[in-house]
XYZ file of C-alpha atoms in Angstrom:
753
model
C 52.199 3.869 9.706
C 48.422 4.197 9.881
C 48.264 5.190 6.226
C 50.239 2.156 5.081
C 48.142 -0.183 7.214
C 44.940 1.263 5.743
C 46.289 0.804 2.198
C 47.157 -2.827 2.916
C 43.707 -3.431 4.416
C 41.860 -1.905 1.424
C 44.120 -3.805 -0.971
C 43.291 -7.079 0.788
C 39.570 -6.343 0.556
C 39.807 -5.556 -3.171
C 41.774 -8.725 -3.831
C 39.258 -10.845 -1.900
C 36.211 -9.342 -3.577
C 37.613 -9.237 -7.088
C 36.125 -7.452 -10.076
C 33.455 -6.112 -10.471
C 32.435 -6.331 -6.790
C 35.363 -4.185 -5.714
C 34.321 -1.483 -8.196
C 30.766 -1.590 -6.885
C 31.314 -1.676 -3.121
C 34.736 -0.144 -2.381
C 35.585 2.404 -5.071
C 32.665 4.763 -4.199
C 34.003 4.967 -0.625
C 37.523 5.709 -1.857
C 36.616 8.459 -4.347
C 37.023 11.380 -1.858
C 40.634 10.297 -1.264
C 41.856 9.358 -4.752
C 43.244 11.491 -7.553
C 41.959 9.419 -10.499
C 39.716 6.437 -11.214
C 41.669 3.280 -10.297
C 41.973 0.295 -12.577
C 41.959 -3.340 -11.489
C 45.777 -3.257 -11.292
C 45.703 -0.265 -8.934
C 43.187 -1.909 -6.610
C 44.979 -5.246 -6.329
C 48.492 -3.915 -5.621
C 49.734 -1.839 -2.696
C 51.919 0.321 -4.936
C 49.124 1.011 -7.391
C 46.662 1.966 -4.659
C 49.233 4.286 -3.080
C 49.625 6.107 -6.415
C 45.881 6.745 -6.586
C 45.621 8.364 -3.163
C 46.007 12.073 -2.495
C 49.437 12.970 -1.096
C 49.439 13.022 2.736
C 50.096 16.052 4.925
C 53.235 16.118 6.991
C 53.128 16.821 10.709
C 54.899 20.127 10.096
C 52.256 21.254 7.606
C 49.464 20.432 10.038
C 51.203 22.217 12.930
C 51.799 25.315 10.803
C 48.117 25.534 9.846
C 46.954 25.141 13.442
C 49.495 27.698 14.672
C 48.327 30.330 12.181
C 44.691 29.758 13.051
C 45.451 29.920 16.797
C 47.426 33.148 16.402
C 44.559 34.689 14.435
C 42.040 33.815 17.134
C 44.102 35.052 20.115
C 45.250 38.286 18.476
C 44.019 41.633 19.707
C 40.790 42.594 17.931
C 42.035 46.127 17.500
C 45.048 45.064 15.499
C 44.504 44.789 11.764
C 47.099 42.078 11.274
C 45.941 39.927 8.366
C 46.690 36.240 8.392
C 46.255 33.717 5.638
C 45.924 29.985 5.313
C 48.566 28.060 3.330
C 48.127 27.228 -0.320
C 47.864 23.453 0.161
C 44.476 22.161 1.276
C 42.761 18.874 1.826
C 40.866 19.277 -1.427
C 43.927 20.294 -3.395
C 42.504 23.751 -4.177
C 43.881 27.156 -3.146
C 43.163 28.429 0.360
C 41.120 31.520 1.075
C 42.503 34.433 3.109
C 41.360 35.520 6.528
C 40.679 39.229 6.196
C 41.161 40.450 9.787
C 41.474 39.141 13.303
C 38.377 41.033 14.374
C 36.436 39.328 11.591
C 37.315 35.942 13.101
C 36.229 37.008 16.593
C 32.913 38.374 15.297
C 32.397 35.097 13.472
C 32.950 33.128 16.683
C 30.653 35.435 18.654
C 27.877 34.867 16.116
C 28.237 31.103 16.498
C 28.144 31.346 20.281
C 24.855 33.305 20.126
C 23.361 30.388 18.210
C 24.156 27.902 20.998
C 21.574 26.576 23.395
C 23.691 27.581 26.414
C 25.047 31.126 26.676
C 28.700 31.040 27.498
C 30.161 33.510 29.942
C 32.334 36.291 28.559
C 35.790 34.883 28.001
C 38.771 35.793 25.906
C 39.628 32.171 25.324
C 38.850 31.069 21.788
C 38.557 27.432 22.866
C 35.429 28.032 24.935
C 33.858 30.057 22.134
C 34.557 27.309 19.659
C 32.972 24.741 22.006
C 29.786 26.777 22.290
C 29.760 27.377 18.535
C 30.033 23.678 17.809
C 27.275 22.941 20.323
C 25.008 25.475 18.617
C 25.662 23.975 15.212
C 24.879 20.476 16.510
C 21.737 21.791 18.150
C 20.500 23.141 14.826
C 21.346 19.944 12.952
C 19.396 17.882 15.492
C 16.339 20.061 14.981
C 16.241 19.509 11.235
C 13.359 17.383 10.049
C 14.321 15.771 6.763
C 11.670 15.482 4.063
C 9.577 12.343 3.911
C 10.635 10.435 0.814
C 7.256 8.889 0.036
C 5.668 9.565 -3.327
C 2.744 11.557 -1.934
C 4.939 13.690 0.334
C 7.435 14.575 -2.372
C 4.816 15.406 -4.997
C 2.682 17.695 -2.838
C 5.507 20.246 -2.995
C 7.541 20.769 -6.134
C 10.920 22.324 -6.725
C 10.704 26.100 -7.392
C 11.301 27.432 -10.876
C 14.143 29.680 -9.776
C 16.243 26.684 -8.663
C 15.571 24.910 -11.959
C 16.759 28.035 -13.767
C 19.821 28.156 -11.509
C 20.720 24.636 -12.615
C 20.591 25.630 -16.252
C 22.644 28.793 -15.647
C 25.273 26.867 -13.664
C 25.709 24.359 -16.491
C 26.218 26.935 -19.206
C 28.466 29.483 -17.481
C 31.650 29.599 -15.436
C 29.831 30.493 -12.253
C 28.986 29.032 -8.895
C 26.903 25.897 -8.622
C 23.146 26.000 -8.213
C 23.596 25.286 -4.492
C 25.397 28.602 -4.046
C 22.000 30.262 -4.531
C 20.746 28.622 -1.308
C 21.602 31.500 0.987
C 18.703 31.203 3.448
C 16.924 28.429 5.309
C 13.686 29.353 3.565
C 15.395 28.565 0.251
C 16.383 25.170 1.662
C 12.769 24.591 2.595
C 11.663 25.282 -0.969
C 14.300 23.103 -2.626
C 14.601 20.160 -0.207
C 11.283 20.331 1.640
C 12.944 20.832 5.054
C 11.205 22.078 8.155
C 12.920 23.571 11.228
C 11.543 22.498 14.597
C 12.124 24.821 17.589
C 12.519 23.199 20.990
C 11.291 24.626 24.261
C 14.813 25.465 25.424
C 15.963 27.110 22.173
C 17.042 30.710 22.303
C 14.656 33.197 20.639
C 17.164 34.346 18.046
C 18.372 30.918 17.066
C 16.090 30.548 14.063
C 15.598 34.189 13.118
C 17.350 33.664 9.801
C 15.208 30.599 9.123
C 12.079 32.729 9.296
C 12.826 34.419 5.986
C 9.781 34.529 3.768
C 9.405 32.512 0.599
C 9.149 35.701 -1.406
C 12.786 36.443 -0.623
C 13.790 33.636 -3.013
C 11.573 34.691 -5.902
C 14.064 36.385 -8.233
C 14.196 36.705 -11.973
C 16.789 35.114 -14.261
C 18.938 38.246 -14.537
C 19.295 38.620 -10.777
C 19.921 34.912 -10.452
C 22.684 35.008 -13.055
C 24.332 37.952 -11.301
C 24.106 36.144 -7.970
C 25.848 33.045 -9.330
C 28.597 35.118 -10.968
C 29.506 36.972 -7.762
C 32.546 36.038 -5.686
C 30.190 35.358 -2.790
C 28.725 32.389 -4.696
C 32.142 30.768 -4.990
C 32.716 31.355 -1.278
C 29.451 29.552 -0.536
C 30.507 26.657 -2.760
C 33.866 26.503 -0.954
C 32.139 26.382 2.437
C 29.765 23.639 1.252
C 32.727 21.637 -0.069
C 34.488 22.050 3.308
C 37.537 23.952 2.092
C 39.972 24.899 4.847
C 39.324 28.411 6.105
C 36.397 29.131 3.786
C 33.984 29.774 6.658
C 36.257 32.500 7.989
C 35.777 34.781 4.977
C 32.099 33.898 4.494
C 29.322 36.053 5.837
C 28.655 34.642 9.337
C 24.913 34.644 8.675
C 25.409 32.027 5.940
C 27.378 29.578 8.081
C 24.399 27.544 9.240
C 22.881 27.406 5.767
C 26.081 26.141 4.145
C 26.514 23.605 6.942
C 23.029 22.244 6.313
C 23.583 22.058 2.557
C 26.843 20.159 3.132
C 25.025 17.655 5.341
C 22.217 17.215 2.824
C 24.694 16.591 0.014
C 26.709 14.231 2.197
C 23.588 12.185 2.934
C 22.604 12.399 -0.756
C 19.196 13.823 0.094
C 17.607 14.665 -3.278
C 15.783 17.849 -4.064
C 12.054 17.912 -4.578
C 10.716 16.710 -7.906
C 9.466 19.062 -10.612
C 5.795 19.885 -10.678
C 4.374 16.792 -12.333
C 0.708 17.219 -11.473
C -0.236 14.874 -8.630
C -3.066 12.473 -9.393
C -6.414 13.616 -8.026
C -8.180 11.349 -5.552
C -5.031 9.241 -5.313
C -6.169 7.363 -2.192
C -9.455 6.458 -3.817
C -7.654 5.477 -7.007
C -5.232 3.207 -5.175
C -8.078 1.510 -3.307
C -10.034 0.915 -6.490
C -7.058 -0.334 -8.514
C -6.151 -2.806 -5.788
C -9.478 -4.562 -6.327
C -8.541 -5.374 -9.924
C -11.086 -6.139 -12.611
C -13.022 -8.688 -10.563
C -14.936 -11.144 -12.714
C -15.133 -8.739 -15.671
C -14.446 -10.154 -19.116
C -14.673 -8.292 -22.440
C -17.690 -9.250 -24.504
C -17.451 -10.535 -28.038
C -17.847 -7.881 -30.733
C -18.975 -5.277 -28.183
C -17.302 -2.071 -29.286
C -18.547 0.853 -27.175
C -16.651 3.737 -28.795
C -14.161 4.526 -31.535
C -12.094 7.539 -32.522
C -13.282 9.608 -35.449
C -11.155 10.284 -38.549
C -11.429 14.035 -38.004
C -10.644 14.174 -34.279
C -8.203 11.273 -34.171
C -4.733 10.553 -35.462
C -3.668 10.722 -39.089
C -1.065 7.955 -38.747
C -0.575 4.612 -36.966
C -1.208 4.769 -33.208
C 1.857 3.079 -31.751
C 1.288 3.162 -27.973
C -1.280 3.861 -25.247
C -0.833 4.852 -21.584
C -3.523 5.204 -18.892
C -3.199 7.645 -15.991
C -2.903 6.312 -12.452
C -6.268 7.741 -11.358
C -7.996 6.544 -14.554
C -9.087 10.049 -15.552
C -7.558 9.969 -19.024
C -5.299 8.020 -21.338
C -2.664 9.200 -23.810
C -2.062 7.904 -27.324
C 1.170 8.220 -29.314
C 1.205 8.178 -33.085
C 3.501 8.268 -36.073
C 1.883 11.593 -37.045
C 4.236 13.381 -34.558
C 1.503 14.040 -31.998
C 0.218 12.701 -28.708
C -3.453 13.028 -27.822
C -5.179 13.021 -24.445
C -8.566 11.303 -24.155
C -10.754 11.819 -21.073
C -12.461 8.640 -19.912
C -15.344 10.506 -18.302
C -16.253 12.070 -21.630
C -15.978 8.723 -23.420
C -18.348 7.052 -20.982
C -21.010 9.673 -21.654
C -20.377 9.915 -25.411
C -22.690 8.403 -28.057
C -19.909 6.135 -29.304
C -17.469 8.567 -30.904
C -14.322 9.511 -28.975
C -12.988 13.048 -29.220
C -9.585 13.988 -27.855
C -9.341 16.773 -25.276
C -5.749 17.800 -25.973
C -3.127 17.403 -28.690
C 0.556 17.694 -27.794
C 2.638 18.717 -30.804
C 5.925 19.505 -29.064
C 7.843 16.918 -31.084
C 7.151 18.697 -34.369
C 10.166 20.458 -35.868
C 9.104 23.370 -38.045
C 12.247 23.601 -40.190
C 12.598 19.843 -40.666
C 11.258 17.937 -43.654
C 11.494 14.604 -41.788
C 8.363 13.464 -40.031
C 9.003 12.581 -36.391
C 7.407 9.386 -35.116
C 6.348 8.901 -31.497
C 7.560 5.388 -30.701
C 6.455 5.044 -27.081
C 4.642 6.885 -24.309
C 4.437 6.356 -20.546
C 2.680 8.029 -17.621
C 4.913 9.059 -14.741
C 3.855 7.152 -11.645
C 1.275 8.855 -9.401
C 1.185 11.959 -11.564
C -0.456 13.565 -14.564
C 2.816 13.936 -16.454
C 3.679 12.083 -19.649
C 6.994 10.912 -21.104
C 6.911 10.568 -24.899
C 9.813 9.100 -26.892
C 10.348 10.042 -30.527
C 12.366 8.927 -33.524
C 14.588 12.034 -33.407
C 16.284 10.819 -30.205
C 14.434 13.031 -27.732
C 12.235 12.353 -24.729
C 9.686 15.008 -23.823
C 8.256 15.159 -20.316
C 5.084 17.230 -20.282
C 2.320 17.739 -17.756
C -1.384 17.407 -18.470
C -2.935 20.393 -16.682
C -6.370 19.838 -15.216
C -8.880 22.260 -13.700
C -11.854 21.409 -11.453
C -15.379 21.912 -12.774
C -18.836 21.848 -11.252
C -20.379 19.662 -13.931
C -22.039 16.518 -12.646
C -20.692 14.291 -15.389
C -19.284 10.827 -14.575
C -16.036 11.056 -12.657
C -13.625 8.789 -10.910
C -15.135 7.360 -7.744
C -18.374 8.113 -5.967
C -16.850 10.331 -3.307
C -15.225 12.865 -5.620
C -16.037 16.341 -4.457
C -15.184 17.899 -7.779
C -14.620 16.849 -11.368
C -11.502 17.802 -13.268
C -11.139 18.404 -16.970
C -8.065 18.710 -19.152
C -7.163 22.346 -19.748
C -3.751 22.256 -21.451
C -0.194 20.989 -21.284
C 3.120 22.262 -19.908
C 6.587 21.064 -20.894
C 8.535 19.952 -17.810
C 11.804 18.796 -19.375
C 13.339 17.654 -22.650
C 16.060 14.986 -22.671
C 18.266 15.020 -25.757
C 19.864 11.731 -26.809
C 20.144 12.283 -30.548
C 23.592 10.664 -30.719
C 22.053 7.338 -29.714
C 19.500 7.207 -32.515
C 15.776 6.689 -32.013
C 14.198 6.261 -28.595
C 12.348 2.951 -28.851
C 10.944 2.410 -25.342
C 10.389 4.491 -22.218
C 9.355 3.678 -18.651
C 9.200 5.431 -15.279
C 9.259 4.430 -11.624
C 9.437 6.081 -8.202
C 11.616 4.916 -5.329
C 12.087 6.301 -1.821
C 14.481 8.977 -3.030
C 14.316 8.929 -6.830
C 12.001 9.618 -9.714
C 13.717 7.697 -12.512
C 12.901 7.757 -16.199
C 14.437 4.862 -18.169
C 14.554 4.840 -21.964
C 16.074 2.487 -24.545
C 17.876 3.802 -27.618
C 18.384 2.391 -31.082
C 22.110 1.820 -30.508
C 21.480 -0.592 -27.671
C 21.789 1.556 -24.548
C 19.307 1.878 -21.721
C 19.736 5.327 -20.206
C 18.144 6.704 -17.067
C 17.480 10.156 -15.681
C 16.564 11.111 -12.126
C 14.086 13.971 -12.294
C 14.888 14.990 -8.717
C 18.682 15.022 -8.558
C 19.170 15.742 -12.298
C 21.720 12.975 -12.886
C 21.930 9.543 -14.502
C 21.602 6.777 -11.875
C 22.546 3.952 -14.222
C 23.330 3.102 -17.829
C 23.027 -0.325 -19.440
C 24.867 -1.195 -22.640
C 23.366 -3.800 -24.954
C 26.056 -5.186 -27.268
C 25.502 -4.427 -30.945
C 25.738 -8.012 -32.203
C 22.677 -8.903 -30.094
C 20.503 -6.706 -32.322
C 18.860 -3.380 -31.644
C 16.503 -3.011 -28.680
C 12.824 -3.517 -29.465
C 11.146 -3.636 -26.058
C 11.753 -3.064 -22.348
C 9.921 -3.898 -19.127
C 10.566 -2.885 -15.514
C 10.606 -5.424 -12.693
C 7.880 -5.331 -10.077
C 10.358 -4.541 -7.264
C 12.089 -1.780 -9.293
C 15.452 -3.535 -9.008
C 15.702 -5.197 -12.413
C 14.882 -4.579 -16.062
C 14.369 -6.979 -18.938
C 15.110 -5.965 -22.523
C 14.395 -7.655 -25.852
C 16.213 -7.312 -29.155
C 15.514 -7.691 -32.859
C 17.483 -10.968 -32.972
C 15.434 -12.702 -30.304
C 17.696 -12.054 -27.300
C 16.215 -11.308 -23.855
C 18.519 -9.804 -21.200
C 17.971 -9.499 -17.449
C 19.691 -6.488 -15.835
C 20.250 -5.631 -12.187
C 20.060 -1.831 -11.974
C 21.341 -1.571 -8.382
C 24.908 -2.090 -9.697
C 24.309 -1.985 -13.432
C 25.198 -5.342 -14.893
C 23.665 -8.050 -17.037
C 22.672 -11.011 -14.877
C 21.282 -13.389 -17.496
C 20.921 -13.570 -21.249
C 18.514 -15.827 -23.115
C 17.870 -16.484 -26.768
C 14.323 -17.161 -27.931
C 14.267 -20.356 -29.955
C 11.874 -18.772 -32.437
C 14.737 -16.482 -33.567
C 12.289 -13.667 -34.232
C 12.224 -10.092 -32.864
C 10.906 -9.649 -29.336
C 7.852 -7.461 -29.884
C 6.643 -7.011 -26.302
C 7.776 -7.767 -22.732
C 5.995 -7.682 -19.379
C 6.977 -8.589 -15.814
C 4.946 -9.966 -12.923
C 5.384 -11.450 -9.472
C 2.584 -13.931 -8.823
C 1.676 -17.551 -8.359
C 1.918 -19.724 -11.453
C -1.702 -20.552 -12.340
C -0.865 -24.136 -13.320
C 1.888 -24.594 -10.737
C 2.033 -27.051 -7.890
C 0.205 -26.112 -4.658
C 2.352 -24.371 -2.079
C 5.045 -23.153 -4.466
C 4.332 -19.484 -3.692
C 4.721 -16.432 -5.947
C 7.623 -16.270 -8.364
C 9.135 -13.625 -10.675
C 7.654 -14.131 -14.134
C 8.163 -12.522 -17.507
C 5.894 -12.583 -20.532
C 7.653 -12.635 -23.899
C 5.850 -11.929 -27.149
C 7.702 -13.053 -30.265
C 6.360 -14.165 -33.603
C 2.978 -15.843 -33.436
C 2.991 -16.614 -29.720
C 3.318 -15.270 -26.219
C 4.968 -17.248 -23.440
C 5.082 -17.009 -19.645
C 8.576 -17.818 -18.337
C 9.956 -18.368 -14.860
C 12.870 -15.949 -14.505
C 14.659 -18.072 -11.913
C 15.278 -20.992 -14.301
C 14.052 -19.756 -17.714
C 11.375 -22.457 -18.002
C 8.324 -21.785 -20.138
C 5.350 -22.373 -17.842
C 2.598 -21.565 -20.315
C 2.372 -20.648 -23.975
C -0.304 -18.963 -26.074
C 0.077 -19.620 -29.801
C -1.906 -18.573 -32.872
C -1.545 -20.956 -35.796
C -1.541 -19.999 -39.452
C -4.912 -19.903 -41.190
C -4.254 -23.101 -43.137
C -3.438 -24.909 -39.918
C -7.151 -25.264 -39.216
C -7.360 -27.911 -41.920
C -3.842 -29.354 -42.019
C -3.230 -30.204 -38.369
C -4.413 -33.480 -36.958
C -4.937 -34.390 -33.334
C -1.656 -36.286 -33.202
C 0.191 -33.320 -34.702
C -1.198 -31.009 -32.058
C -0.222 -33.394 -29.274
C 3.356 -33.525 -30.624
C 3.828 -29.766 -30.267
C 6.199 -28.346 -27.672
C 6.627 -25.145 -25.728
C 9.033 -22.556 -27.102
C 12.192 -22.533 -25.000
C 14.635 -19.749 -24.307
C 18.269 -20.867 -24.272
C 20.422 -19.386 -21.508
C 23.517 -17.919 -23.149
C 25.394 -16.928 -20.006
C 25.587 -14.923 -16.818
C 27.856 -12.137 -15.613
C 30.794 -12.392 -18.053
C 28.966 -12.762 -21.308
C 31.165 -11.540 -24.142
C 33.042 -14.782 -24.817
C 29.968 -16.941 -24.200
C 27.899 -14.932 -26.663
C 30.519 -15.406 -29.370
C 30.748 -19.118 -28.594
C 26.985 -19.379 -28.808
C 27.019 -17.739 -32.240
C 25.035 -14.687 -33.120
C 23.847 -16.232 -36.364
C 22.571 -19.446 -34.800
C 19.523 -20.701 -36.654
C 16.875 -22.778 -34.979
C 14.689 -24.871 -37.235
C 11.031 -24.067 -36.830
C 9.135 -27.262 -36.225
C 5.415 -27.710 -36.523
C 4.860 -25.982 -33.193
C 6.566 -22.774 -34.275
C 5.130 -22.440 -37.734
C 4.363 -19.028 -39.172
C 1.228 -17.255 -38.082
C -0.003 -13.748 -37.254
C 2.442 -11.891 -35.011
C 1.449 -10.968 -31.456
C 2.107 -7.221 -31.213
C 0.390 -6.348 -27.926
C -0.623 -8.048 -24.707
C -2.276 -7.152 -21.424
C -3.743 -9.300 -18.687
C -4.251 -10.052 -15.036
C -2.583 -12.434 -12.596
C -4.592 -12.978 -9.426
C -6.495 -15.570 -7.502
C -8.633 -18.400 -8.741
C -10.410 -17.733 -12.032
C -8.732 -14.313 -12.332
C -5.842 -15.242 -14.615
C -6.208 -14.231 -18.230
C -4.259 -12.727 -21.105
C -5.540 -10.528 -23.931
C -3.432 -10.283 -27.086
C -3.585 -8.192 -30.234
C -2.107 -9.466 -33.478
C -0.979 -8.364 -36.888
C -4.173 -9.911 -38.293
C -6.249 -7.215 -36.471
C -7.680 -9.825 -34.067
C -8.031 -9.297 -30.308
C -8.056 -12.634 -28.477
C -8.957 -13.474 -24.900
C -6.967 -16.355 -23.363
C -7.879 -18.163 -20.174
C -4.957 -19.830 -18.376
C -6.756 -23.075 -17.659
C -9.818 -23.784 -19.819
C -9.806 -23.485 -23.639
C -13.607 -23.315 -23.538
C -13.275 -19.899 -21.893
C -11.031 -18.546 -24.671
C -12.622 -16.530 -27.462
C -12.064 -13.764 -30.006
C -13.001 -10.307 -28.711
C -12.721 -8.437 -31.997
C -11.702 -9.063 -35.586
C -14.094 -11.840 -36.457
C -15.427 -11.473 -39.996
C -19.029 -12.479 -40.565
C -18.148 -14.946 -43.334
C -15.451 -16.657 -41.270
C -16.035 -19.640 -39.065
C -15.422 -19.541 -35.348
C -11.820 -20.283 -34.288
C -10.969 -23.423 -32.351
C -9.109 -23.100 -29.005
C -7.318 -26.170 -27.649
C -4.940 -27.049 -24.832
C -1.870 -29.284 -24.823
C -0.602 -30.461 -21.413
C 3.051 -31.151 -20.633
C 4.883 -32.575 -17.612
C 5.261 -30.435 -14.492
C 1.850 -28.802 -15.093
C 3.086 -26.733 -18.072
C 0.529 -25.919 -20.768
C 0.205 -24.694 -24.328
C -2.960 -22.919 -25.483
C -3.608 -23.017 -29.238
C -5.855 -20.932 -31.456
C -6.680 -22.357 -34.878
C -8.232 -19.507 -36.804
C -10.916 -20.471 -39.338
C -10.776 -17.874 -42.124
C -13.639 -19.354 -44.111
C -14.409 -22.328 -46.314
C -12.052 -23.065 -49.198
C -13.441 -23.802 -52.689
C -12.209 -27.399 -52.684
C -14.010 -28.097 -49.419
C -17.575 -27.546 -50.617
C -19.864 -27.477 -53.643
C -21.067 -24.055 -54.715
C -24.681 -25.239 -54.860
C -24.592 -26.009 -51.154
C -23.318 -22.619 -50.025
C -25.977 -20.651 -48.135
C -27.148 -17.531 -49.892
C -25.949 -15.292 -47.069
C -22.381 -16.511 -47.636
C -22.453 -15.977 -51.400
C -22.279 -12.223 -50.981
C -18.527 -12.413 -50.333
C -16.473 -11.169 -47.418
C -18.189 -8.439 -45.427
C -15.955 -6.516 -43.021
C -17.332 -6.356 -39.509
C -17.972 -2.937 -38.019
C -16.517 -3.753 -34.602
C -12.974 -4.422 -35.717
C -9.759 -2.738 -36.740
C -8.748 -2.763 -40.375
C -5.030 -3.223 -39.719
C -2.621 -4.668 -37.159
C -3.190 -4.110 -33.445
C -0.253 -2.192 -31.951
C -1.198 -1.781 -28.272
C -3.783 -2.778 -25.652
C -4.603 -1.332 -22.233
C -7.128 -2.137 -19.495
C -9.420 0.500 -17.978
C -10.849 -0.028 -14.511
C -12.745 3.207 -13.884
C -15.175 4.861 -14.473
C -15.964 1.869 -16.691
C -14.340 -1.530 -17.077
C -13.153 -1.895 -20.631
C -10.184 -2.496 -22.901
C -8.803 0.050 -25.354
C -6.868 -0.849 -28.483
C -4.793 1.096 -30.983
C -4.037 0.057 -34.537
C -1.941 0.783 -37.565
C -5.106 2.066 -39.238
C -4.926 5.175 -36.999
C -7.990 4.432 -34.875
C -8.539 3.782 -31.175
C -11.404 1.572 -30.059
C -12.962 0.782 -26.697
C -14.515 -2.614 -25.945
C -16.654 -3.267 -22.870
């Protein structure tokens, strides 16, 4: 039979593909026809696959259903002879009853009026059905689907009533949120559709589509009542395609339910929540594409700093700059996030004052202080995602209002200036069972607005803000250590994660799986990760751009080629005593820090063979030094490749990729300390290692006290243009000024030009 042949064909495909490719490519196509999730045994055997499938209809069952429907259509409209559809359906759910024969005929007449060609009066149901189908196809061809670009989807946001309908549908035994879409105007609000009328369309074809937007503005009580009505379940049945459901549904809702079914079948997402689109986005994109040019931060040139009264009262863990460079957000261990306007900083006398404090993470009845571990700006918006130690992610919007003040603003062509006016909570994601949220990131695709966040128990979760579901979930095995950092690939198809035991994992998020796993030979926690797709500065001519990742661990930061795991360039800070102990021959004998590839797709056995407690002896090149906690940089054309790092010794260092003479210390230098020495060690295949030997001052055994200058006898004097504790994060600012901002464990934020 046809069914048996199809089962054999699918079974052959599953056997040829194997696991997990069969689960990725074939199982999603089989889900509408199976009763339960198949295992590998079910997919690779004909008997097992046959057990998974829904039981087939017999020819007699099909003939009986068609006979009853035909008798209902040809019956006399005056006769009130009810007819019902059988209990067995394609979806396995109970059938709905056809109330009267006249109801069916009125339903068919309504469909025929919607057709582009008016059929002549006829008692034959077949001709009426043909015209009805033609009218439905005509409407579907005149639907203009929403443009899935970032700008198009963010200009219009999903209405509040549909968001409330989602919440009501989750918490009650009612119809789904789509059952509230009972007009084409509601579809326009939720999906961003537009109906185009052709020249030959009948005047009444789109009368129902002309419903005003105000018709959908209802309060929560009315919305709850609407979802609890029997009509809502009828709409859901029609959207799901249940047999006979359209016959008992109000004929005016037929086109709407048909459109919703098509949208769900094509997986067209709803509009995104109101995230606050970036102002002057075109101008911002043009300016950001130019990069920083030949700008370099000056030595000991601090332009502004946060004040103790208006700043944070705890360590400032992370920073995030808005897409249009109007403001940046700081996250702190004092349970708050603060918004700082860059226009106000540029015109300030040197003291930064925050414009807004978000305290939504504070729990009034809790004695435990919540820490904000990470913060990220949602792409092309003014919304912020903040991750806290209580296992929650808050998405909140920075509201801005235009002003007429002529203060510095983004770009020269700005017609108005905007100022921060407040904040609005968009959504709260609860993941308390997974422990703390340690990292958060966001990206937009053609049809998704995905927020990814890493938890303490080793999982990387995601949440689509448009479709309200989880696109993917990545599980980091416990014996690899807890997650410490995460970075998103430049093409939005892969993610790299780092752990406390020095493991770095590469994930493909299109079909969630771990592609590669490396172990950093320094065996120290991975403090920071970054991804790039650019030419290797020291690479051979003509090699072209390559996927790169920057790994910060211990006292160094390395640039690695993802394709083969080779360290192309390293940036290492030596311990303070290394300035005196290391000789030229010792420096030349140093090596780059490698990452050992543990395995590929099937990793469990390989990880255990590798040994989770493997110890790597630290040679002279990996000796202890100040940890690198933050990094930021630029990869571009000639003379535009640099890296800026912040360490646990409160130093900010500027690294050039090629010349050690261009490397220097931006901040942290104490007046009584000598200047650090930057050197370069070359390796085969154009790989390099940049070294910084920090001079912390003369030691007593190296000089006679009578020869010490008087200005050095006053002891250590702390410089004013430096942090007093470890640097925790760094970010670049391109407009309205070119600068770098830093946050520290001492609770301050500083800006260096």
